[in-house]
mmCIF file of C-alpha atoms in Angstrom:
data_model
loop_
_atom_site.group_PDB
_atom_site.id
_atom_site.type_symbol
_atom_site.label_atom_id
_atom_site.label_comp_id
_atom_site.label_asym_id
_atom_site.label_seq_id
_atom_site.Cartn_x
_atom_site.Cartn_y
_atom_site.Cartn_z
ATOM 1 C CA UNK A 1 -16.592 6.330 -16.372
ATOM 2 C CA UNK A 2 -19.357 4.974 -14.165
ATOM 3 C CA UNK A 3 -20.048 6.385 -10.696
ATOM 4 C CA UNK A 4 -19.552 3.712 -8.048
ATOM 5 C CA UNK A 5 -20.621 3.197 -4.443
ATOM 6 C CA UNK A 6 -19.501 0.472 -2.079
ATOM 7 C CA UNK A 7 -22.598 -1.452 -1.008
ATOM 8 C CA UNK A 8 -21.856 -4.819 0.567
ATOM 9 C CA UNK A 9 -25.102 -6.848 0.811
ATOM 10 C CA UNK A 10 -26.319 -7.622 4.312
ATOM 11 C CA UNK A 11 -26.058 -11.298 3.447
ATOM 12 C CA UNK A 12 -22.311 -10.807 3.043
ATOM 13 C CA UNK A 13 -22.014 -9.298 6.509
ATOM 14 C CA UNK A 14 -24.152 -12.062 8.007
ATOM 15 C CA UNK A 15 -21.958 -14.702 6.353
ATOM 16 C CA UNK A 16 -18.806 -13.058 7.745
ATOM 17 C CA UNK A 17 -20.251 -12.992 11.253
ATOM 18 C CA UNK A 18 -21.367 -16.627 10.971
ATOM 19 C CA UNK A 19 -17.913 -17.749 9.943
ATOM 20 C CA UNK A 20 -16.245 -15.712 12.710
ATOM 21 C CA UNK A 21 -18.522 -17.354 15.271
ATOM 22 C CA UNK A 22 -17.581 -20.853 14.092
ATOM 23 C CA UNK A 23 -13.779 -20.658 13.884
ATOM 24 C CA UNK A 24 -11.814 -23.826 14.638
ATOM 25 C CA UNK A 25 -8.825 -22.471 16.543
ATOM 26 C CA UNK A 26 -5.377 -24.093 16.648
ATOM 27 C CA UNK A 27 -3.568 -24.787 19.892
ATOM 28 C CA UNK A 28 -1.088 -22.030 20.791
ATOM 29 C CA UNK A 29 2.541 -22.814 19.997
ATOM 30 C CA UNK A 30 3.885 -20.182 22.391
ATOM 31 C CA UNK A 31 2.530 -18.243 25.345
ATOM 32 C CA UNK A 32 2.249 -14.683 24.137
ATOM 33 C CA UNK A 33 4.933 -13.645 21.682
ATOM 34 C CA UNK A 34 4.947 -13.230 17.890
ATOM 35 C CA UNK A 35 8.048 -15.298 17.132
ATOM 36 C CA UNK A 36 6.055 -18.208 15.655
ATOM 37 C CA UNK A 37 3.434 -16.034 13.986
ATOM 38 C CA UNK A 38 0.266 -14.289 15.174
ATOM 39 C CA UNK A 39 -0.511 -15.430 18.750
ATOM 40 C CA UNK A 40 -3.818 -17.230 19.282
ATOM 41 C CA UNK A 41 -4.783 -15.029 22.234
ATOM 42 C CA UNK A 42 -4.419 -11.904 20.126
ATOM 43 C CA UNK A 43 -6.222 -13.147 17.048
ATOM 44 C CA UNK A 44 -9.142 -14.599 19.046
ATOM 45 C CA UNK A 45 -9.770 -11.248 20.673
ATOM 46 C CA UNK A 46 -9.397 -9.326 17.410
ATOM 47 C CA UNK A 47 -11.675 -11.718 15.517
ATOM 48 C CA UNK A 48 -14.346 -11.366 18.212
ATOM 49 C CA UNK A 49 -14.117 -7.593 17.935
ATOM 50 C CA UNK A 50 -14.451 -7.897 14.157
ATOM 51 C CA UNK A 51 -17.625 -9.915 14.712
ATOM 52 C CA UNK A 52 -19.260 -7.927 17.522
ATOM 53 C CA UNK A 53 -17.636 -4.482 17.801
ATOM 54 C CA UNK A 54 -16.407 -3.368 14.395
ATOM 55 C CA UNK A 55 -18.900 -1.378 12.279
ATOM 56 C CA UNK A 56 -18.447 -2.083 8.575
ATOM 57 C CA UNK A 57 -21.389 0.144 7.670
ATOM 58 C CA UNK A 58 -19.647 3.131 9.266
ATOM 59 C CA UNK A 59 -16.466 2.371 7.302
ATOM 60 C CA UNK A 60 -18.487 1.939 4.116
ATOM 61 C CA UNK A 61 -20.156 5.315 4.673
ATOM 62 C CA UNK A 62 -16.788 6.978 5.263
ATOM 63 C CA UNK A 63 -15.418 5.606 1.998
ATOM 64 C CA UNK A 64 -18.599 6.599 0.157
ATOM 65 C CA UNK A 65 -18.163 10.225 1.243
ATOM 66 C CA UNK A 66 -15.694 10.532 -1.602
ATOM 67 C CA UNK A 67 -16.569 10.332 -5.308
ATOM 68 C CA UNK A 68 -15.731 6.901 -6.693
ATOM 69 C CA UNK A 69 -15.806 5.529 -10.214
ATOM 70 C CA UNK A 70 -15.045 2.456 -12.275
ATOM 71 C CA UNK A 71 -13.767 2.487 -15.822
ATOM 72 C CA UNK A 72 -12.372 -0.059 -18.255
ATOM 73 C CA UNK A 73 -8.887 0.437 -19.673
ATOM 74 C CA UNK A 74 -7.227 -2.143 -21.924
ATOM 75 C CA UNK A 75 -9.546 -4.857 -20.665
ATOM 76 C CA UNK A 76 -9.063 -4.063 -16.962
ATOM 77 C CA UNK A 77 -11.842 -2.687 -14.786
ATOM 78 C CA UNK A 78 -10.297 -0.019 -12.566
ATOM 79 C CA UNK A 79 -11.906 1.380 -9.415
ATOM 80 C CA UNK A 80 -10.698 4.754 -8.189
ATOM 81 C CA UNK A 81 -11.485 7.672 -5.916
ATOM 82 C CA UNK A 82 -11.387 11.071 -7.609
ATOM 83 C CA UNK A 83 -11.418 13.848 -5.040
ATOM 84 C CA UNK A 84 -11.090 17.320 -6.487
ATOM 85 C CA UNK A 85 -9.845 20.169 -4.349
ATOM 86 C CA UNK A 86 -11.979 23.276 -3.829
ATOM 87 C CA UNK A 87 -8.890 25.172 -5.019
ATOM 88 C CA UNK A 88 -9.172 25.406 -8.832
ATOM 89 C CA UNK A 89 -5.383 25.607 -9.328
ATOM 90 C CA UNK A 90 -4.635 22.547 -7.209
ATOM 91 C CA UNK A 91 -1.937 20.154 -8.427
ATOM 92 C CA UNK A 92 -3.208 16.759 -9.621
ATOM 93 C CA UNK A 93 -1.663 13.807 -7.808
ATOM 94 C CA UNK A 94 -2.004 10.071 -8.349
ATOM 95 C CA UNK A 95 -1.718 8.027 -5.129
ATOM 96 C CA UNK A 96 -1.171 4.269 -5.380
ATOM 97 C CA UNK A 97 -1.201 1.687 -2.597
ATOM 98 C CA UNK A 98 0.353 -1.757 -2.565
ATOM 99 C CA UNK A 99 -0.202 -5.039 -0.730
ATOM 100 C CA UNK A 100 -1.767 -5.576 1.744
ATOM 101 C CA UNK A 101 -3.176 -2.092 1.396
ATOM 102 C CA UNK A 102 -6.282 -0.499 -0.053
ATOM 103 C CA UNK A 103 -7.662 2.926 -0.890
ATOM 104 C CA UNK A 104 -8.652 3.111 2.805
ATOM 105 C CA UNK A 105 -4.965 3.754 3.586
ATOM 106 C CA UNK A 106 -5.414 7.335 2.410
ATOM 107 C CA UNK A 107 -8.628 8.272 4.213
ATOM 108 C CA UNK A 108 -6.848 10.359 6.857
ATOM 109 C CA UNK A 109 -4.869 12.414 4.326
ATOM 110 C CA UNK A 110 -7.546 13.142 1.717
ATOM 111 C CA UNK A 111 -8.913 16.155 3.603
ATOM 112 C CA UNK A 112 -5.566 17.828 4.383
ATOM 113 C CA UNK A 113 -4.232 17.216 0.875
ATOM 114 C CA UNK A 114 -7.289 18.425 -1.038
ATOM 115 C CA UNK A 115 -8.338 21.248 1.256
ATOM 116 C CA UNK A 116 -5.314 22.451 3.233
ATOM 117 C CA UNK A 117 -6.984 25.737 4.200
ATOM 118 C CA UNK A 118 -9.623 23.803 6.131
ATOM 119 C CA UNK A 119 -6.878 21.940 8.002
ATOM 120 C CA UNK A 120 -4.639 24.848 8.992
ATOM 121 C CA UNK A 121 -2.523 24.798 5.839
ATOM 122 C CA UNK A 122 -1.748 26.950 2.829
ATOM 123 C CA UNK A 123 -4.166 26.965 -0.108
ATOM 124 C CA UNK A 124 -1.193 26.777 -2.474
ATOM 125 C CA UNK A 125 -0.507 23.232 -1.218
ATOM 126 C CA UNK A 126 -3.809 21.814 -2.495
ATOM 127 C CA UNK A 127 -4.071 18.676 -4.632
ATOM 128 C CA UNK A 128 -6.679 17.040 -6.811
ATOM 129 C CA UNK A 129 -6.390 13.356 -5.840
ATOM 130 C CA UNK A 130 -6.817 10.233 -7.950
ATOM 131 C CA UNK A 131 -6.582 7.060 -5.835
ATOM 132 C CA UNK A 132 -6.993 3.827 -7.819
ATOM 133 C CA UNK A 133 -7.088 0.177 -6.807
ATOM 134 C CA UNK A 134 -4.672 -1.901 -8.933
ATOM 135 C CA UNK A 135 -6.197 -4.727 -10.987
ATOM 136 C CA UNK A 136 -7.037 -7.624 -8.697
ATOM 137 C CA UNK A 137 -7.289 -5.380 -5.629
ATOM 138 C CA UNK A 138 -10.392 -4.147 -3.849
ATOM 139 C CA UNK A 139 -13.223 -3.003 -6.081
ATOM 140 C CA UNK A 140 -11.250 -3.107 -9.307
ATOM 141 C CA UNK A 141 -12.069 -6.053 -11.538
ATOM 142 C CA UNK A 142 -10.465 -9.490 -11.402
ATOM 143 C CA UNK A 143 -6.871 -9.646 -12.567
ATOM 144 C CA UNK A 144 -5.929 -12.181 -15.184
ATOM 145 C CA UNK A 145 -2.336 -13.126 -15.986
ATOM 146 C CA UNK A 146 0.073 -10.385 -16.936
ATOM 147 C CA UNK A 147 -0.719 -7.546 -14.549
ATOM 148 C CA UNK A 148 2.402 -6.279 -12.824
ATOM 149 C CA UNK A 149 3.811 -2.762 -12.203
ATOM 150 C CA UNK A 150 5.113 -2.449 -15.751
ATOM 151 C CA UNK A 151 1.719 -3.252 -17.289
ATOM 152 C CA UNK A 152 -0.314 -1.342 -14.701
ATOM 153 C CA UNK A 153 1.622 1.891 -15.290
ATOM 154 C CA UNK A 154 0.121 2.503 -18.771
ATOM 155 C CA UNK A 155 -3.352 2.059 -17.256
ATOM 156 C CA UNK A 156 -2.588 4.797 -14.735
ATOM 157 C CA UNK A 157 -1.210 7.121 -17.406
ATOM 158 C CA UNK A 158 -4.331 6.582 -19.493
ATOM 159 C CA UNK A 159 -6.567 7.108 -16.455
ATOM 160 C CA UNK A 160 -4.974 10.499 -15.792
ATOM 161 C CA UNK A 161 -5.335 11.353 -19.482
ATOM 162 C CA UNK A 162 -9.045 10.495 -19.430
ATOM 163 C CA UNK A 163 -9.523 12.666 -16.365
ATOM 164 C CA UNK A 164 -7.981 15.577 -18.239
ATOM 165 C CA UNK A 165 -4.775 15.825 -16.206
ATOM 166 C CA UNK A 166 -1.843 16.581 -18.488
ATOM 167 C CA UNK A 167 0.707 17.350 -15.741
ATOM 168 C CA UNK A 168 0.623 15.601 -12.386
ATOM 169 C CA UNK A 169 2.553 14.151 -9.469
ATOM 170 C CA UNK A 170 2.719 10.436 -8.695
ATOM 171 C CA UNK A 171 3.135 9.031 -5.205
ATOM 172 C CA UNK A 172 3.207 5.501 -3.845
ATOM 173 C CA UNK A 173 4.317 3.068 -1.210
ATOM 174 C CA UNK A 174 4.977 -0.665 -1.376
ATOM 175 C CA UNK A 175 4.003 -1.978 -4.847
ATOM 176 C CA UNK A 176 2.396 1.425 -5.383
ATOM 177 C CA UNK A 177 5.890 2.938 -5.287
ATOM 178 C CA UNK A 178 7.082 0.557 -7.994
ATOM 179 C CA UNK A 179 4.004 1.315 -10.112
ATOM 180 C CA UNK A 180 4.578 5.043 -9.603
ATOM 181 C CA UNK A 181 8.201 4.709 -10.737
ATOM 182 C CA UNK A 182 6.976 2.957 -13.866
ATOM 183 C CA UNK A 183 4.431 5.709 -14.577
ATOM 184 C CA UNK A 184 7.194 8.310 -14.288
ATOM 185 C CA UNK A 185 9.421 6.240 -16.570
ATOM 186 C CA UNK A 186 6.872 5.879 -19.382
ATOM 187 C CA UNK A 187 5.263 9.325 -19.106
ATOM 188 C CA UNK A 188 8.080 11.770 -18.212
ATOM 189 C CA UNK A 189 6.417 14.557 -20.217
ATOM 190 C CA UNK A 190 3.362 14.339 -17.969
ATOM 191 C CA UNK A 191 4.809 13.446 -14.553
ATOM 192 C CA UNK A 192 6.214 16.561 -12.906
ATOM 193 C CA UNK A 193 7.465 14.690 -9.870
ATOM 194 C CA UNK A 194 7.700 11.230 -8.312
ATOM 195 C CA UNK A 195 7.415 10.762 -4.548
ATOM 196 C CA UNK A 196 7.843 7.357 -2.905
ATOM 197 C CA UNK A 197 7.938 6.056 0.634
ATOM 198 C CA UNK A 198 9.555 2.817 -0.489
ATOM 199 C CA UNK A 199 12.480 2.433 -2.867
ATOM 200 C CA UNK A 200 14.015 -0.942 -3.647
ATOM 201 C CA UNK A 201 17.795 -0.714 -4.029
ATOM 202 C CA UNK A 202 19.918 -3.812 -4.561
ATOM 203 C CA UNK A 203 23.713 -4.089 -4.497
ATOM 204 C CA UNK A 204 25.215 -5.164 -7.811
ATOM 205 C CA UNK A 205 27.510 -7.713 -6.215
ATOM 206 C CA UNK A 206 30.622 -5.600 -6.808
ATOM 207 C CA UNK A 207 32.694 -5.763 -3.581
ATOM 208 C CA UNK A 208 33.919 -2.204 -4.146
ATOM 209 C CA UNK A 209 30.338 -0.975 -4.239
ATOM 210 C CA UNK A 210 29.560 -2.663 -0.923
ATOM 211 C CA UNK A 211 32.767 -1.338 0.642
ATOM 212 C CA UNK A 212 31.768 2.187 -0.319
ATOM 213 C CA UNK A 213 28.461 2.098 1.545
ATOM 214 C CA UNK A 214 28.039 4.345 4.576
ATOM 215 C CA UNK A 215 27.579 2.960 8.076
ATOM 216 C CA UNK A 216 23.840 3.718 7.856
ATOM 217 C CA UNK A 217 23.597 1.882 4.544
ATOM 218 C CA UNK A 218 25.487 -1.072 5.985
ATOM 219 C CA UNK A 219 22.873 -1.275 8.751
ATOM 220 C CA UNK A 220 20.103 -1.167 6.158
ATOM 221 C CA UNK A 221 21.850 -3.893 4.191
ATOM 222 C CA UNK A 222 21.771 -6.041 7.326
ATOM 223 C CA UNK A 223 18.056 -5.266 7.654
ATOM 224 C CA UNK A 224 17.571 -6.508 4.088
ATOM 225 C CA UNK A 225 19.340 -9.714 5.078
ATOM 226 C CA UNK A 226 17.031 -10.209 8.068
ATOM 227 C CA UNK A 227 14.003 -9.616 5.885
ATOM 228 C CA UNK A 228 15.188 -12.195 3.388
ATOM 229 C CA UNK A 229 15.935 -14.774 6.088
ATOM 230 C CA UNK A 230 12.961 -14.290 8.413
ATOM 231 C CA UNK A 231 10.247 -11.932 7.172
ATOM 232 C CA UNK A 232 9.863 -12.885 3.531
ATOM 233 C CA UNK A 233 7.934 -16.157 3.811
ATOM 234 C CA UNK A 234 4.711 -14.451 2.693
ATOM 235 C CA UNK A 235 6.478 -13.068 -0.404
ATOM 236 C CA UNK A 236 7.945 -16.422 -1.397
ATOM 237 C CA UNK A 237 4.519 -18.046 -1.216
ATOM 238 C CA UNK A 238 2.692 -15.253 -3.043
ATOM 239 C CA UNK A 239 5.318 -15.085 -5.773
ATOM 240 C CA UNK A 240 5.254 -18.836 -6.409
ATOM 241 C CA UNK A 241 1.864 -20.337 -5.378
ATOM 242 C CA UNK A 242 -0.753 -17.552 -5.058
ATOM 243 C CA UNK A 243 -3.581 -19.834 -6.172
ATOM 244 C CA UNK A 244 -2.943 -22.360 -3.400
ATOM 245 C CA UNK A 245 -2.891 -19.591 -0.819
ATOM 246 C CA UNK A 246 -6.127 -18.154 -2.207
ATOM 247 C CA UNK A 247 -8.198 -21.156 -1.097
ATOM 248 C CA UNK A 248 -7.306 -20.731 2.559
ATOM 249 C CA UNK A 249 -7.699 -16.947 2.685
ATOM 250 C CA UNK A 250 -10.852 -16.757 0.576
ATOM 251 C CA UNK A 251 -12.611 -19.418 2.664
ATOM 252 C CA UNK A 252 -11.504 -18.306 6.127
ATOM 253 C CA UNK A 253 -11.911 -14.733 7.388
ATOM 254 C CA UNK A 254 -9.621 -15.519 10.321
ATOM 255 C CA UNK A 255 -7.005 -16.802 7.885
ATOM 256 C CA UNK A 256 -7.289 -13.579 5.887
ATOM 257 C CA UNK A 257 -7.132 -11.556 9.098
ATOM 258 C CA UNK A 258 -3.998 -13.310 10.352
ATOM 259 C CA UNK A 259 -2.235 -13.039 6.977
ATOM 260 C CA UNK A 260 -2.671 -9.261 6.890
ATOM 261 C CA UNK A 261 -2.362 -8.506 10.613
ATOM 262 C CA UNK A 262 1.088 -10.077 10.732
ATOM 263 C CA UNK A 263 2.306 -7.633 8.080
ATOM 264 C CA UNK A 264 1.001 -4.704 10.115
ATOM 265 C CA UNK A 265 2.749 -6.031 13.221
ATOM 266 C CA UNK A 266 6.096 -6.509 11.454
ATOM 267 C CA UNK A 267 6.153 -3.515 9.117
ATOM 268 C CA UNK A 268 4.872 -0.712 11.356
ATOM 269 C CA UNK A 269 6.126 1.276 14.315
ATOM 270 C CA UNK A 270 4.237 -1.094 16.643
ATOM 271 C CA UNK A 271 5.693 -1.826 20.066
ATOM 272 C CA UNK A 272 3.594 -4.916 20.846
ATOM 273 C CA UNK A 273 0.472 -5.164 18.683
ATOM 274 C CA UNK A 274 -0.503 -3.561 15.346
ATOM 275 C CA UNK A 275 -2.893 -1.170 17.069
ATOM 276 C CA UNK A 276 0.121 0.563 18.603
ATOM 277 C CA UNK A 277 0.678 2.020 15.128
ATOM 278 C CA UNK A 278 -2.627 1.746 13.264
ATOM 279 C CA UNK A 279 -6.224 2.171 14.391
ATOM 280 C CA UNK A 280 -7.935 -1.186 14.972
ATOM 281 C CA UNK A 281 -10.986 -0.111 13.006
ATOM 282 C CA UNK A 282 -8.901 1.122 10.061
ATOM 283 C CA UNK A 283 -6.979 -2.146 10.031
ATOM 284 C CA UNK A 284 -10.223 -4.123 9.986
ATOM 285 C CA UNK A 285 -11.575 -1.950 7.177
ATOM 286 C CA UNK A 286 -8.619 -2.977 5.034
ATOM 287 C CA UNK A 287 -9.023 -6.652 5.957
ATOM 288 C CA UNK A 288 -12.764 -6.435 5.309
ATOM 289 C CA UNK A 289 -12.200 -5.076 1.814
ATOM 290 C CA UNK A 290 -10.018 -8.075 0.978
ATOM 291 C CA UNK A 291 -12.608 -10.422 2.488
ATOM 292 C CA UNK A 292 -15.732 -8.980 0.859
ATOM 293 C CA UNK A 293 -14.093 -8.717 -2.569
ATOM 294 C CA UNK A 294 -12.447 -12.173 -2.327
ATOM 295 C CA UNK A 295 -9.202 -10.713 -3.667
ATOM 296 C CA UNK A 296 -6.678 -12.623 -1.548
ATOM 297 C CA UNK A 297 -5.474 -14.608 -4.541
ATOM 298 C CA UNK A 298 -5.730 -11.951 -7.243
ATOM 299 C CA UNK A 299 -3.842 -9.395 -5.136
ATOM 300 C CA UNK A 300 -1.167 -11.960 -4.217
ATOM 301 C CA UNK A 301 -0.753 -12.688 -7.928
ATOM 302 C CA UNK A 302 0.907 -9.273 -8.321
ATOM 303 C CA UNK A 303 3.945 -10.872 -6.668
ATOM 304 C CA UNK A 304 3.815 -13.850 -9.017
ATOM 305 C CA UNK A 305 3.620 -11.658 -12.099
ATOM 306 C CA UNK A 306 6.466 -9.434 -10.908
ATOM 307 C CA UNK A 307 8.700 -12.221 -9.615
ATOM 308 C CA UNK A 308 10.969 -12.375 -12.662
ATOM 309 C CA UNK A 309 11.789 -8.670 -12.434
ATOM 310 C CA UNK A 310 12.415 -8.900 -8.694
ATOM 311 C CA UNK A 311 14.779 -11.842 -9.167
ATOM 312 C CA UNK A 312 16.660 -9.954 -11.854
ATOM 313 C CA UNK A 313 17.093 -6.896 -9.622
ATOM 314 C CA UNK A 314 18.183 -9.031 -6.672
ATOM 315 C CA UNK A 315 20.815 -10.565 -8.956
ATOM 316 C CA UNK A 316 22.296 -7.175 -9.789
ATOM 317 C CA UNK A 317 20.329 -6.065 -12.871
ATOM 318 C CA UNK A 318 19.210 -2.453 -12.753
ATOM 319 C CA UNK A 319 16.635 -0.711 -14.919
ATOM 320 C CA UNK A 320 17.313 2.655 -16.483
ATOM 321 C CA UNK A 321 16.989 5.250 -13.705
ATOM 322 C CA UNK A 322 13.827 7.347 -13.638
ATOM 323 C CA UNK A 323 14.754 10.875 -14.688
ATOM 324 C CA UNK A 324 11.872 13.010 -13.414
ATOM 325 C CA UNK A 325 12.483 14.937 -10.149
ATOM 326 C CA UNK A 326 12.023 12.523 -7.268
ATOM 327 C CA UNK A 327 11.480 12.573 -3.526
ATOM 328 C CA UNK A 328 12.134 9.684 -1.137
ATOM 329 C CA UNK A 329 10.963 9.330 2.435
ATOM 330 C CA UNK A 330 12.488 6.624 4.620
ATOM 331 C CA UNK A 331 10.472 5.740 7.704
ATOM 332 C CA UNK A 332 12.566 4.162 10.478
ATOM 333 C CA UNK A 333 10.372 1.108 11.100
ATOM 334 C CA UNK A 334 9.862 0.174 7.461
ATOM 335 C CA UNK A 335 11.728 -3.099 6.743
ATOM 336 C CA UNK A 336 12.164 -2.060 3.083
ATOM 337 C CA UNK A 337 14.717 0.696 3.554
ATOM 338 C CA UNK A 338 16.707 1.950 0.556
ATOM 339 C CA UNK A 339 20.474 2.243 0.516
ATOM 340 C CA UNK A 340 21.137 5.953 0.066
ATOM 341 C CA UNK A 341 24.433 5.305 -1.691
ATOM 342 C CA UNK A 342 22.702 3.265 -4.404
ATOM 343 C CA UNK A 343 19.528 5.306 -4.845
ATOM 344 C CA UNK A 344 20.911 7.251 -7.813
ATOM 345 C CA UNK A 345 20.988 4.025 -9.829
ATOM 346 C CA UNK A 346 17.185 4.012 -9.682
ATOM 347 C CA UNK A 347 16.256 7.697 -9.443
ATOM 348 C CA UNK A 348 18.523 10.043 -11.385
ATOM 349 C CA UNK A 349 17.250 13.329 -9.954
ATOM 350 C CA UNK A 350 16.526 13.094 -6.235
ATOM 351 C CA UNK A 351 15.555 16.576 -5.087
ATOM 352 C CA UNK A 352 14.338 15.639 -1.613
ATOM 353 C CA UNK A 353 15.367 12.854 0.782
ATOM 354 C CA UNK A 354 13.765 12.811 4.215
ATOM 355 C CA UNK A 355 14.016 10.489 7.204
ATOM 356 C CA UNK A 356 11.324 11.119 9.862
ATOM 357 C CA UNK A 357 11.962 9.927 13.396
ATOM 358 C CA UNK A 358 8.907 7.666 13.555
ATOM 359 C CA UNK A 359 6.614 5.631 11.334
ATOM 360 C CA UNK A 360 6.750 2.493 9.252
ATOM 361 C CA UNK A 361 5.700 0.971 5.962
ATOM 362 C CA UNK A 362 2.116 2.281 5.787
ATOM 363 C CA UNK A 363 3.052 5.948 5.880
ATOM 364 C CA UNK A 364 -0.266 7.689 5.173
ATOM 365 C CA UNK A 365 -2.034 5.358 7.579
ATOM 366 C CA UNK A 366 0.466 5.460 10.437
ATOM 367 C CA UNK A 367 1.658 9.065 10.290
ATOM 368 C CA UNK A 368 -0.819 11.111 8.226
ATOM 369 C CA UNK A 369 0.579 14.443 9.444
ATOM 370 C CA UNK A 370 4.179 13.569 8.539
ATOM 371 C CA UNK A 371 3.073 12.092 5.231
ATOM 372 C CA UNK A 372 1.031 15.178 4.330
ATOM 373 C CA UNK A 373 3.793 17.596 5.288
ATOM 374 C CA UNK A 374 6.399 15.621 3.392
ATOM 375 C CA UNK A 375 4.367 15.406 0.186
ATOM 376 C CA UNK A 376 3.623 19.133 0.357
ATOM 377 C CA UNK A 377 7.313 19.959 0.815
ATOM 378 C CA UNK A 378 8.265 17.836 -2.162
ATOM 379 C CA UNK A 379 5.550 19.297 -4.369
ATOM 380 C CA UNK A 380 6.758 22.847 -3.654
ATOM 381 C CA UNK A 381 10.127 21.902 -5.161
ATOM 382 C CA UNK A 382 8.829 20.525 -8.440
ATOM 383 C CA UNK A 383 5.579 22.151 -9.504
#
């Protein structure tokens, strides 16, 4: 394992600023709403702030406060943060992000999770954290064909083995939740608990199963229908033509910005603009990581590689349920909400199910206090 520091060359920053100063803007298609996509007025202002107000060097220094490493596993170069708690008996936990996330999602929870005593908590709730970037994301190496949650999971299990962690928790959101489920499925003797803040549950097509859903689940089923009809355009493109998309996003920082910002507007507890739910600087740190590493295409390819499994599940196929103790948190403004009545088909031993009154898809980023408290509560039940 090789120690790693994020050090973007000044020439890279200068190139970003040059491109942001020379954007060719489209004419607005609507006055001020988001119904046709990201409004021009909003993106122009945000792009100018990215160019003149946002401080990448400060974000880089914040990330570099934590020990980082790169290692090669089965031909993949994996970047990860490894933050050990000052408490020697802390519980190891593997945290995995999805798309369009990054390790920066967890910056606000690293301190409280690793050193609870310093943040008004109980020392018994401490964790040693391992926070990797999936292949094709961030500072991990390029991702060739074949990397999807089922093939990434063995990398994560081997990473924890190399770090000397025999028993550990896994936690994830978005694709990180799917990867975490896979880790628990292949390494049940090592995973003491699985916690997710996204769980995909699909009806089998049996009318009796649909008729048996609760009123809350029926509302979530309608939300799934809206997502499929209106909010899933990005997914259809990334799961079918990620290479074509890569040209636009890798060549245009404003294109990359718009592609990610729209997800934060639609998937968070944001009243009008993404910054209602997520700090503007934190959002731009995530976008900057995608830009500087040129990983728009390789991260989108995760959808392409996993498309066959997603189509099978949407058609009614179900994998064997994960049998380690599991916890599920459902945030009210997350468009990917599980159907409680079907969750047992995917997780056989749900020991904690929580539904906070606020928050969205990017749980650790939007609501770090709720996220931290929820993970602690789950860990107390299983360790």
